[in-house]
Every structure is written in structure tokens, then in C-alpha cells.
PDB file of N, CA, C and O in Angstrom:
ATOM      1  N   UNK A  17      -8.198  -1.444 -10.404  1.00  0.00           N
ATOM      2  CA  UNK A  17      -7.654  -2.589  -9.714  1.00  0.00           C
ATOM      3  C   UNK A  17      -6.387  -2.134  -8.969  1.00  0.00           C
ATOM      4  O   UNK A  17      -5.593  -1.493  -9.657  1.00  0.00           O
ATOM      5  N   UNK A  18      -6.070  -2.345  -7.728  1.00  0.00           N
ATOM      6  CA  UNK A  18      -4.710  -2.214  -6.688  1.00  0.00           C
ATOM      7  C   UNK A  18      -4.101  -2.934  -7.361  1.00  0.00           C
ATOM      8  O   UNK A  18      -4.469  -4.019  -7.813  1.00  0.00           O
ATOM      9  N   UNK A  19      -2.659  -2.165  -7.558  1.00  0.00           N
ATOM     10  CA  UNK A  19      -1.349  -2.318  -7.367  1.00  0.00           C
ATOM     11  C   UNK A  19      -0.654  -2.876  -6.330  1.00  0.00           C
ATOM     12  O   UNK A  19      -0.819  -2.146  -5.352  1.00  0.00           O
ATOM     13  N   UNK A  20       0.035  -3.801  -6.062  1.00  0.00           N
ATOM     14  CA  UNK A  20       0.681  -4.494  -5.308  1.00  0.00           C
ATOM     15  C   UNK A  20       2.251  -4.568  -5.182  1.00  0.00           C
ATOM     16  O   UNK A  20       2.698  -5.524  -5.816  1.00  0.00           O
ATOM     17  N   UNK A  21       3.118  -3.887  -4.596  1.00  0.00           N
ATOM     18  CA  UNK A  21       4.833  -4.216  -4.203  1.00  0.00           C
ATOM     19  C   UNK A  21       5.264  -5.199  -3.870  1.00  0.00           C
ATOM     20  O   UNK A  21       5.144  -5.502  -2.683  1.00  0.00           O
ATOM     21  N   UNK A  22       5.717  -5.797  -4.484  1.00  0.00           N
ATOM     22  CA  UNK A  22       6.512  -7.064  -3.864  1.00  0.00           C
ATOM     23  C   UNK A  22       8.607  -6.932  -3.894  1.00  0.00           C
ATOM     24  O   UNK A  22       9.413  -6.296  -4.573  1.00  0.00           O
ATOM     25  N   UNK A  23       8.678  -7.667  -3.053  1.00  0.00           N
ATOM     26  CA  UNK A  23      10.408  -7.447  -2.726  1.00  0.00           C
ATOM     27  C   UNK A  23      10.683  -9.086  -3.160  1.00  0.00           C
ATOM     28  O   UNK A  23       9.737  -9.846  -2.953  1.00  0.00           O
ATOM     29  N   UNK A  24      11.653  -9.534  -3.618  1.00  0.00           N
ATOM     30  CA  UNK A  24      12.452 -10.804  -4.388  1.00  0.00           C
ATOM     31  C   UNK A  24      13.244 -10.962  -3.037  1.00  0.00           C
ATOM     32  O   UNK A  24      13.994 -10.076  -2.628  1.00  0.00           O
ATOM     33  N   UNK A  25      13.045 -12.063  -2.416  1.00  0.00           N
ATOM     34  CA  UNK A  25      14.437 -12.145  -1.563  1.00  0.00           C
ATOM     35  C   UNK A  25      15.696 -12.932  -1.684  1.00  0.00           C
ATOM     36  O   UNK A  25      16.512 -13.308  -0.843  1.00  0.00           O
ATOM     37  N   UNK A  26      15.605 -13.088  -3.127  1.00  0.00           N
ATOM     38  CA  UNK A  26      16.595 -14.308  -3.689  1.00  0.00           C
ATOM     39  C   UNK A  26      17.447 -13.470  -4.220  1.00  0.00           C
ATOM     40  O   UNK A  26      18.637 -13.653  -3.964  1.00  0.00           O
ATOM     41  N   UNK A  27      17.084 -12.425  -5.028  1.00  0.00           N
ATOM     42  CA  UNK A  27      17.726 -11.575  -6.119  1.00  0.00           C
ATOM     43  C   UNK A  27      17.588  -9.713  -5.896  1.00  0.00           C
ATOM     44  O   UNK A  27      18.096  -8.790  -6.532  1.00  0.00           O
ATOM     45  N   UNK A  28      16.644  -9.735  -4.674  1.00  0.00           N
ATOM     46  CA  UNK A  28      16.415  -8.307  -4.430  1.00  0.00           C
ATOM     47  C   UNK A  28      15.566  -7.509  -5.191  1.00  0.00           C
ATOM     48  O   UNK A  28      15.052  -6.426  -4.913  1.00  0.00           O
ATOM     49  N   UNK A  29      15.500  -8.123  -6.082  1.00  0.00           N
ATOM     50  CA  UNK A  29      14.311  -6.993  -7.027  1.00  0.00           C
ATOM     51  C   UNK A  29      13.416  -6.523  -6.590  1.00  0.00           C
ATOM     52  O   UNK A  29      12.839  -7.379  -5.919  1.00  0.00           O
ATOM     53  N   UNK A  30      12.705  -5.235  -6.551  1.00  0.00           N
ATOM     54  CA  UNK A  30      11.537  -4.898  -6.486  1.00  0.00           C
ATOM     55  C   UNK A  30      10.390  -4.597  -7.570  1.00  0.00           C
ATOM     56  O   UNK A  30      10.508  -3.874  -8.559  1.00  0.00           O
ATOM     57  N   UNK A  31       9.485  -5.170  -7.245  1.00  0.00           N
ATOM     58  CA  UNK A  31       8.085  -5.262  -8.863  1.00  0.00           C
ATOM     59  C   UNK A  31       6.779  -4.545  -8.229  1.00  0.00           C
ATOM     60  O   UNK A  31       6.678  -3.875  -7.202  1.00  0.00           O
ATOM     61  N   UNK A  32       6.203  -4.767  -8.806  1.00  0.00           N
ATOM     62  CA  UNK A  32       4.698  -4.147  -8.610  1.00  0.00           C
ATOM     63  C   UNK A  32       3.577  -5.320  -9.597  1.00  0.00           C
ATOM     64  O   UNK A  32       3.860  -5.730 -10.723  1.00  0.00           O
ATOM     65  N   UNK A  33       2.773  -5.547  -9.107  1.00  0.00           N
ATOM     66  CA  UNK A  33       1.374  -6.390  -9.411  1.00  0.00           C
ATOM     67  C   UNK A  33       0.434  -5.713  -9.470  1.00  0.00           C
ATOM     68  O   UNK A  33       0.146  -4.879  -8.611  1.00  0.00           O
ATOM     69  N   UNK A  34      -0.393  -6.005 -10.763  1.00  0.00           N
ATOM     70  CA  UNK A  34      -1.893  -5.031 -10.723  1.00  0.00           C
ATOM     71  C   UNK A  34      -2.863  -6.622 -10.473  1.00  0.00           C
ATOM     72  O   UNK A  34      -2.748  -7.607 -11.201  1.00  0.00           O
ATOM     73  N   UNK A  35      -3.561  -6.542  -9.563  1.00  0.00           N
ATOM     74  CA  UNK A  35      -4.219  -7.925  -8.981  1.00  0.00           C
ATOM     75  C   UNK A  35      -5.750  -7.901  -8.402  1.00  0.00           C
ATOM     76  O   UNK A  35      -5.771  -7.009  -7.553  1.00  0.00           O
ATOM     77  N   UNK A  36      -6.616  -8.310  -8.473  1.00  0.00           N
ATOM     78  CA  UNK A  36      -7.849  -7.690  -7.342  1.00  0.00           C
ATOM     79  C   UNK A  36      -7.509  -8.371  -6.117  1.00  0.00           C
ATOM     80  O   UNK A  36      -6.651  -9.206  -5.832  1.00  0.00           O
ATOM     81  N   UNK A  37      -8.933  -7.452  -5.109  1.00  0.00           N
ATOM     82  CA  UNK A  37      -7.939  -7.504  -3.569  1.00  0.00           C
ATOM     83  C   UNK A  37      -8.101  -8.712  -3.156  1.00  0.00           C
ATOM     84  O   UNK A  37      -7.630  -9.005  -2.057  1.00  0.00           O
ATOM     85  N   UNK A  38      -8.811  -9.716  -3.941  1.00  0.00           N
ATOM     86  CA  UNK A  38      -9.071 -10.919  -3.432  1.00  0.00           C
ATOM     87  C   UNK A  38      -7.855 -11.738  -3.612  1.00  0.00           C
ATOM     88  O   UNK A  38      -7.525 -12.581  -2.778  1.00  0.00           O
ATOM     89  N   UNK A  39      -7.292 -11.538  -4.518  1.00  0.00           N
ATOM     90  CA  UNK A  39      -5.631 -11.907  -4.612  1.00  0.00           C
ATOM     91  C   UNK A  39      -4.528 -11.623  -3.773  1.00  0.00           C
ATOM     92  O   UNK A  39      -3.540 -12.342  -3.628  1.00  0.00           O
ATOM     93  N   UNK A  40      -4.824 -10.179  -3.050  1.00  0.00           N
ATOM     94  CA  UNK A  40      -3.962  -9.615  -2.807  1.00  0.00           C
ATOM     95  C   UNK A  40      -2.822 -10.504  -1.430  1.00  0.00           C
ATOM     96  O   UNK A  40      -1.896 -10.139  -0.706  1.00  0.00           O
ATOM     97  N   UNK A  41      -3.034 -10.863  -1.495  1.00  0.00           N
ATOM     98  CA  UNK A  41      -2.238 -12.730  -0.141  1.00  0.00           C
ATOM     99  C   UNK A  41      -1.893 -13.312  -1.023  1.00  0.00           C
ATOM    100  O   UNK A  41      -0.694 -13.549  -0.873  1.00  0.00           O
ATOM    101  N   UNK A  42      -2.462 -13.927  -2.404  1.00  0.00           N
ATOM    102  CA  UNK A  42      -1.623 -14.949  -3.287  1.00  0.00           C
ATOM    103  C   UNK A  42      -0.224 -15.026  -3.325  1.00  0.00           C
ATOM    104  O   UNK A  42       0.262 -14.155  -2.604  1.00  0.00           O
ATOM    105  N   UNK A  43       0.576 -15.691  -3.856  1.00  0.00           N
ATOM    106  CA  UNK A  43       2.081 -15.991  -3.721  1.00  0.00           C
ATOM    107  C   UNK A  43       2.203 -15.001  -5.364  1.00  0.00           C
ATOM    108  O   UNK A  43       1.265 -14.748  -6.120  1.00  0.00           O
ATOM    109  N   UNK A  44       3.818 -14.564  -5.549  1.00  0.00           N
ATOM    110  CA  UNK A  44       3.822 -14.101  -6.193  1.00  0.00           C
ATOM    111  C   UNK A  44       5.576 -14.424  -6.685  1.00  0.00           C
ATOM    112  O   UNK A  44       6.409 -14.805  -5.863  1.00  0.00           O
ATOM    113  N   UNK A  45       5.818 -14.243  -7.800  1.00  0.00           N
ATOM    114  CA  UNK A  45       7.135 -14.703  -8.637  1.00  0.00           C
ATOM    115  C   UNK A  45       7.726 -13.416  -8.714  1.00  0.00           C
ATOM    116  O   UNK A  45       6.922 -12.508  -8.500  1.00  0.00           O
ATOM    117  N   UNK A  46       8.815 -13.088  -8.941  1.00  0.00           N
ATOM    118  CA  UNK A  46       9.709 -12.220  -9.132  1.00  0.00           C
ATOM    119  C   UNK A  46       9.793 -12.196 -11.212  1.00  0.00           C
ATOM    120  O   UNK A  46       9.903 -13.189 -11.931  1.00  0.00           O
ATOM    121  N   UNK A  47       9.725 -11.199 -11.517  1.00  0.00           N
ATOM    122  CA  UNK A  47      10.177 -11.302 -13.240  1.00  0.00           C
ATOM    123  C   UNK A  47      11.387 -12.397 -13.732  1.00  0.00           C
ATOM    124  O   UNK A  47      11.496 -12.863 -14.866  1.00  0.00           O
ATOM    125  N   UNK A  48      12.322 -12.697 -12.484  1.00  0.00           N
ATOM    126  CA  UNK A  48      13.243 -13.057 -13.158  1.00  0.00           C
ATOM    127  C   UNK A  48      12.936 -14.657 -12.793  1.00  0.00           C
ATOM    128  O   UNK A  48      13.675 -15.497 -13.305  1.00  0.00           O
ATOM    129  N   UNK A  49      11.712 -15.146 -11.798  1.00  0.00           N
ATOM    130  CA  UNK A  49      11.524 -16.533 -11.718  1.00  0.00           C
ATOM    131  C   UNK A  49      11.757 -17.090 -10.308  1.00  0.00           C
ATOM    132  O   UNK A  49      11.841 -18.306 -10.137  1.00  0.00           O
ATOM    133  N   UNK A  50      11.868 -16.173  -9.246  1.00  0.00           N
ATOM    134  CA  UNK A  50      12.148 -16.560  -8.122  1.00  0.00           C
ATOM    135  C   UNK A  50      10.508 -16.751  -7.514  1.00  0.00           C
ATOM    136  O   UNK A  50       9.650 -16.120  -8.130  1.00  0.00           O
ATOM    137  N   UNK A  51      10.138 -17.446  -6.545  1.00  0.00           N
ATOM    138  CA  UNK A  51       9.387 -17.392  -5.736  1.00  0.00           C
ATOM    139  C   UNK A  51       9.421 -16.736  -4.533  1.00  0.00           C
ATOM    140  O   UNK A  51       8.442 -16.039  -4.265  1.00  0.00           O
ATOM    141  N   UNK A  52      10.372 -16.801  -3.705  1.00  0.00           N
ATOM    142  CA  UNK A  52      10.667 -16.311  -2.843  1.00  0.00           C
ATOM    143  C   UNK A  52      10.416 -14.722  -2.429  1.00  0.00           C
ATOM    144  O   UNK A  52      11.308 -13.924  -2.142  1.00  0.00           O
ATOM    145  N   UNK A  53       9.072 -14.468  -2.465  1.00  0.00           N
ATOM    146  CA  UNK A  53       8.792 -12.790  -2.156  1.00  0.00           C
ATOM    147  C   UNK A  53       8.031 -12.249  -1.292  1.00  0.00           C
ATOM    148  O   UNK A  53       7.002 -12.763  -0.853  1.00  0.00           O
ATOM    149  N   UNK A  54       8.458 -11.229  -1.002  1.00  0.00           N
ATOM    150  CA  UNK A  54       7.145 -10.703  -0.066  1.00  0.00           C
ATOM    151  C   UNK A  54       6.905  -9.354  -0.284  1.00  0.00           C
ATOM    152  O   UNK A  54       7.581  -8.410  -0.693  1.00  0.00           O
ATOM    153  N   UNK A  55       5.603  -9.532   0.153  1.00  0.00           N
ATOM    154  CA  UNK A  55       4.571  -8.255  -0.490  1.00  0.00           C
ATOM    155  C   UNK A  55       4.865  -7.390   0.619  1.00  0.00           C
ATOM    156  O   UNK A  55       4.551  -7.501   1.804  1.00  0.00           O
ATOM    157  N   UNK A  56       5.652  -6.340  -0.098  1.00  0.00           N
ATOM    158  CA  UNK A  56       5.673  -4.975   1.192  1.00  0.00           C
ATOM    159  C   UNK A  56       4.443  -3.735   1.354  1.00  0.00           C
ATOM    160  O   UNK A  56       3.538  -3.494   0.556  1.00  0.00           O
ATOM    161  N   UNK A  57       4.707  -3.134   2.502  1.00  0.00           N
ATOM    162  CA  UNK A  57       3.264  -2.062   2.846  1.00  0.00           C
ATOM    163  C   UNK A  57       4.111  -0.924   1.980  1.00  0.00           C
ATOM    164  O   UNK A  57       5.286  -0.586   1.837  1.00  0.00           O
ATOM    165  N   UNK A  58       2.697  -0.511   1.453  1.00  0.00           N
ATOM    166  CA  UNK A  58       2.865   0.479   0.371  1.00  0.00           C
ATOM    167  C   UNK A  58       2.226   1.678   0.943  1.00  0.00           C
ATOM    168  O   UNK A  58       1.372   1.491   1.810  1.00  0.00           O
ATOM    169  N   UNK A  59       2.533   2.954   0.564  1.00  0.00           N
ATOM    170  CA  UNK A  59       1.567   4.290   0.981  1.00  0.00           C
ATOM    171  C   UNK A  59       0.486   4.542   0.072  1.00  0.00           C
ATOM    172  O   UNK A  59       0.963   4.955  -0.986  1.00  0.00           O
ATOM    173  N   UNK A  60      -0.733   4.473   0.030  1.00  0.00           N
ATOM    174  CA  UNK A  60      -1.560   4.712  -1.001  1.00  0.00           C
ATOM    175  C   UNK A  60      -1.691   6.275  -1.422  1.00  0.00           C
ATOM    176  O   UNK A  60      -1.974   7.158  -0.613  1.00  0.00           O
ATOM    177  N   UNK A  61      -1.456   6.478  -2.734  1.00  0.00           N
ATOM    178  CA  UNK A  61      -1.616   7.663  -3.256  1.00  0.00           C
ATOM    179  C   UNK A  61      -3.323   7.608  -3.805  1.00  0.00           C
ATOM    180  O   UNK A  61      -3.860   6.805  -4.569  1.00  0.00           O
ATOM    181  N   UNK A  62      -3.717   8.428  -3.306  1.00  0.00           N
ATOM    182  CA  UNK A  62      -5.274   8.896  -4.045  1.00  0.00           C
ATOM    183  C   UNK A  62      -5.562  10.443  -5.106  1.00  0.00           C
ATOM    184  O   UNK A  62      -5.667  11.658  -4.939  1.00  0.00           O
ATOM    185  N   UNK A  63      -5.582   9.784  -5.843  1.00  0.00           N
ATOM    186  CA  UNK A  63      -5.948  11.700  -7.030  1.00  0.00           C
ATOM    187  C   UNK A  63      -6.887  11.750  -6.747  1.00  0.00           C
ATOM    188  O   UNK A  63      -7.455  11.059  -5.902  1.00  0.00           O
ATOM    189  N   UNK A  64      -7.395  12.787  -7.534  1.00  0.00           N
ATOM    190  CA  UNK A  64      -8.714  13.681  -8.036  1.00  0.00           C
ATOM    191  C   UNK A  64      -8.783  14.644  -7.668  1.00  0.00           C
ATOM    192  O   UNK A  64      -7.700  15.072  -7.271  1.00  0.00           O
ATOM    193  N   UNK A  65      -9.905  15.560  -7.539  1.00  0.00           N
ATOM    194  CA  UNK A  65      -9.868  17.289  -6.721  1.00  0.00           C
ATOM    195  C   UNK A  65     -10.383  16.799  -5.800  1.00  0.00           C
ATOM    196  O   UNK A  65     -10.984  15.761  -5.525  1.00  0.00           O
ATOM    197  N   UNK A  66      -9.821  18.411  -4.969  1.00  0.00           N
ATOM    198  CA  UNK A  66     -10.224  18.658  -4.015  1.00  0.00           C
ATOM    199  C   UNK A  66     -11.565  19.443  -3.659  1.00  0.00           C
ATOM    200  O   UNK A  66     -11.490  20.669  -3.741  1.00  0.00           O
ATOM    201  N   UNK A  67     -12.702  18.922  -3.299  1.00  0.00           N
ATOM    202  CA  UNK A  67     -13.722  19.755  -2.852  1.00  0.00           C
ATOM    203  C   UNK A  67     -14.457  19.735  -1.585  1.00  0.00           C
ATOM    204  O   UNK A  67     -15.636  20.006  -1.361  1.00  0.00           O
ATOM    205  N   UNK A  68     -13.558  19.375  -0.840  1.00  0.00           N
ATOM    206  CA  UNK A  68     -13.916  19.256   0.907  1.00  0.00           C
ATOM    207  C   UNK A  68     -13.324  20.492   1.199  1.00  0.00           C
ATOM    208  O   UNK A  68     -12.393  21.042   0.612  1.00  0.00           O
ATOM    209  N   UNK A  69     -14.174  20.987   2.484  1.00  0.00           N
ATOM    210  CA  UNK A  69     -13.140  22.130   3.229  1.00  0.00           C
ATOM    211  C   UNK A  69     -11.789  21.562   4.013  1.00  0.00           C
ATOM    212  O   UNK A  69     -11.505  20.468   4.502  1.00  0.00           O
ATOM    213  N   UNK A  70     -11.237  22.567   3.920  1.00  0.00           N
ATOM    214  CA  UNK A  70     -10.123  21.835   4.254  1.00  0.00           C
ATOM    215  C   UNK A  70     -10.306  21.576   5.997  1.00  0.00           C
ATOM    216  O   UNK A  70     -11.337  22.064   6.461  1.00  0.00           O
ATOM    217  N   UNK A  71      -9.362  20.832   7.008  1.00  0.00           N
ATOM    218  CA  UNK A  71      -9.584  20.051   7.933  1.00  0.00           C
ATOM    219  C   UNK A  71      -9.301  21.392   9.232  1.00  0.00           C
ATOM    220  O   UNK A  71      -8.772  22.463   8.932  1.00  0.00           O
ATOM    221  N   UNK A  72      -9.645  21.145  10.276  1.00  0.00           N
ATOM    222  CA  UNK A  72      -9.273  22.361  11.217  1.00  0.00           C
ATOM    223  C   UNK A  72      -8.672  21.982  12.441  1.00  0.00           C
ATOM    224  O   UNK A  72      -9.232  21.274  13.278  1.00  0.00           O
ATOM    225  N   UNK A  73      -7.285  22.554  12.571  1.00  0.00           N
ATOM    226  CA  UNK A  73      -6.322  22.250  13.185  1.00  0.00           C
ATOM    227  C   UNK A  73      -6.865  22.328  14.509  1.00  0.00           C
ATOM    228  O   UNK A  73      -7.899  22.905  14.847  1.00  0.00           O
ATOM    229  N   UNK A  74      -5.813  21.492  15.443  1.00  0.00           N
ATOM    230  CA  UNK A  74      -6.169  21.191  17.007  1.00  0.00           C
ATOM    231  C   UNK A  74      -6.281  22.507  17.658  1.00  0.00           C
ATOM    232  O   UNK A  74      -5.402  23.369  17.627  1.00  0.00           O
ATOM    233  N   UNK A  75      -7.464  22.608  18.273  1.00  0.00           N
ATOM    234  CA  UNK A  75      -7.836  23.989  19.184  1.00  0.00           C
ATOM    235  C   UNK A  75      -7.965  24.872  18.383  1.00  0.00           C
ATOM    236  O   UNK A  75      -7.503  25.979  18.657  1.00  0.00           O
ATOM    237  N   UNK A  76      -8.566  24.671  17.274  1.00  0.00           N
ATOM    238  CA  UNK A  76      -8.537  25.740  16.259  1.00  0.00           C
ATOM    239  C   UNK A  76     -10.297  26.505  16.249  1.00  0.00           C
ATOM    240  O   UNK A  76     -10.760  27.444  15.601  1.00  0.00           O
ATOM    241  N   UNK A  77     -10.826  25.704  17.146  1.00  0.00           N
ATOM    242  CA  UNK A  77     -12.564  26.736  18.252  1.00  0.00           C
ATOM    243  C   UNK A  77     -13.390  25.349  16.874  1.00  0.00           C
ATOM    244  O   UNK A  77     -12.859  24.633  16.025  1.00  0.00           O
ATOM    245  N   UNK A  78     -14.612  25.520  17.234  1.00  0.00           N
ATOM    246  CA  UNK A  78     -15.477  24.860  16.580  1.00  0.00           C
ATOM    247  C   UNK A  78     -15.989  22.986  17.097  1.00  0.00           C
ATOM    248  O   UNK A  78     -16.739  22.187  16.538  1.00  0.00           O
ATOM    249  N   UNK A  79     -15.261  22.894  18.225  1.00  0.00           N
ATOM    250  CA  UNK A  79     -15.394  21.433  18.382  1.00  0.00           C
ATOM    251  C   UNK A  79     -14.636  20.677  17.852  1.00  0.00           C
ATOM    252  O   UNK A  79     -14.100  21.127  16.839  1.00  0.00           O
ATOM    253  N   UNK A  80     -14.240  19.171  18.292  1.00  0.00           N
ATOM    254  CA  UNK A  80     -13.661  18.744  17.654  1.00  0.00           C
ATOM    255  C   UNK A  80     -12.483  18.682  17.877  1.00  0.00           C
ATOM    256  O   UNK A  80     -12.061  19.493  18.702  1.00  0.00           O
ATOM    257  N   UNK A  81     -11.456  17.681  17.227  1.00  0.00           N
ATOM    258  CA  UNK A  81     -10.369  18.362  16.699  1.00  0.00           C
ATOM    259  C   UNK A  81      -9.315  17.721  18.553  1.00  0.00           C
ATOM    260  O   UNK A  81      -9.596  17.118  19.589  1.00  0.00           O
ATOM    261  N   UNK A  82      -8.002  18.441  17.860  1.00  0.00           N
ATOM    262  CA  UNK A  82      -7.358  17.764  19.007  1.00  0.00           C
ATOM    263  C   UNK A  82      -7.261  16.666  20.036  1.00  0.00           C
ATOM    264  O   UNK A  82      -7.169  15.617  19.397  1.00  0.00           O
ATOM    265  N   UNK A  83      -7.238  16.392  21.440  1.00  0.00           N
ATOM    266  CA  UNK A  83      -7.064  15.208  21.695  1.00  0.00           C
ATOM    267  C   UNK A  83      -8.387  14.664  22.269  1.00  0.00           C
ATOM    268  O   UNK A  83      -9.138  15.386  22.924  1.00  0.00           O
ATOM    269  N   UNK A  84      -8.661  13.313  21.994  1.00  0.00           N
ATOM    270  CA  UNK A  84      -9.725  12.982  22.160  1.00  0.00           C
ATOM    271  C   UNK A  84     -11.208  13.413  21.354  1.00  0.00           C
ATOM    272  O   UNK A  84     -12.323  13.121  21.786  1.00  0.00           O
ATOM    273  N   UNK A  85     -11.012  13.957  20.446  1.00  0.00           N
ATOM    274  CA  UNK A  85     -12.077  14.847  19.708  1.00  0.00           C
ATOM    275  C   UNK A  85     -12.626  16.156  20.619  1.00  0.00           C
ATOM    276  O   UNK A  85     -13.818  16.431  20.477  1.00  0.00           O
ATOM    277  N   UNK A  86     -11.683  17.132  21.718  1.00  0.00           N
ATOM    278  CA  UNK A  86     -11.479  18.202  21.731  1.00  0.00           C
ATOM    279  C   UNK A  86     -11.892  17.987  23.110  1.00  0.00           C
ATOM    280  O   UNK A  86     -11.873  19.098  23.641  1.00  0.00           O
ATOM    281  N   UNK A  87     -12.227  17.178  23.882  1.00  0.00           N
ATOM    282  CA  UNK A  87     -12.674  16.735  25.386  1.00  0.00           C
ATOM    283  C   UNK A  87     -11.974  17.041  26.595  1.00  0.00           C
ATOM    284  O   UNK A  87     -12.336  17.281  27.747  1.00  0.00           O
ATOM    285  N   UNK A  88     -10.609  16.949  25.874  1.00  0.00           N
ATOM    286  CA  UNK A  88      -9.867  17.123  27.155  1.00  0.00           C
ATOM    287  C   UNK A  88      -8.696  18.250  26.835  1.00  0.00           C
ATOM    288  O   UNK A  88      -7.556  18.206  27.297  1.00  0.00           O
ATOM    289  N   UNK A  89      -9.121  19.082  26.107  1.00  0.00           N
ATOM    290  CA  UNK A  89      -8.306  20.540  25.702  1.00  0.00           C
ATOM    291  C   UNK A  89      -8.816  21.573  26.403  1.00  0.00           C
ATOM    292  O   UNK A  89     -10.026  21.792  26.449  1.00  0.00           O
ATOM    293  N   UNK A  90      -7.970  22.257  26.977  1.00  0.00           N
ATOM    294  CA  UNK A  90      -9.138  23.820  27.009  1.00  0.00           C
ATOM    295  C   UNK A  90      -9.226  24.497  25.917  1.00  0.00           C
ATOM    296  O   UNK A  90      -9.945  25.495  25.866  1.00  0.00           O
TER     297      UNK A  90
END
């Protein structure tokens, strides 16, 4: 289930919510009882391994890649 940030704008606090995403718009309380919050953009961290090749840099030959998906590079 996503984790959710929220900011208190009464008291400043910052919290976190574990919620499903169908929630994830609901209104939300501060620990200490405020209403007043808003849900800030978070960076999503993803684990696990790695077993993709890794990605191949712009103009790096093979297609692809750089601007436009490599169309307008020499």
C-alpha cells in the first residue's frame, strides 16, 4: 500500500499516511488534530535488483536514445 506526505499548515508538521490509491485525495488530519493539510509530491523510491541492462547513453550507436529517440542526432 502507498505511503502518502502530508504538510500541517496550522502547526507545520510533517507526517506520512499508509492509504490505498483510492484514498489518496481524501482529507487528512495532522497527529496533533489539525485539519488543515496538504498532501505534498513525494519522489518514489523503488527496491529490488537489478536485472535489466543497463540504459545507453545519448549517441552512444545502436538507435535510439538522445533527442527525439535518436532522429535528429548525427
Amino acid at each position: 500500500m502507498p505511503r502518502y506526505e502530508f504538510r500541517c499548515r496550522t502547526c507545520g508538521d510533517t507526517f506520512e499516511l499508509t492509504r490505498p490509491m483510492a484514498e489518496s485525495s481524501a482529507p487528512a488530519s495532522c497527529p496533533a488534530g489539525h485539519d488543515d493539510t496538504v498532501k505534498l509530491l513525494s519522489a518514489v523510491a523503488v527496491g529490488g535488483s537489478s536485472t535489466a541492462a543497463p540504459a545507453q547513453g545519448a549517441g552512444g550507436g545502436g538507435g535510439g536514445g538522445g533527442c527525439c529517440g535518436g532522429g535528429c542526432c548525427g
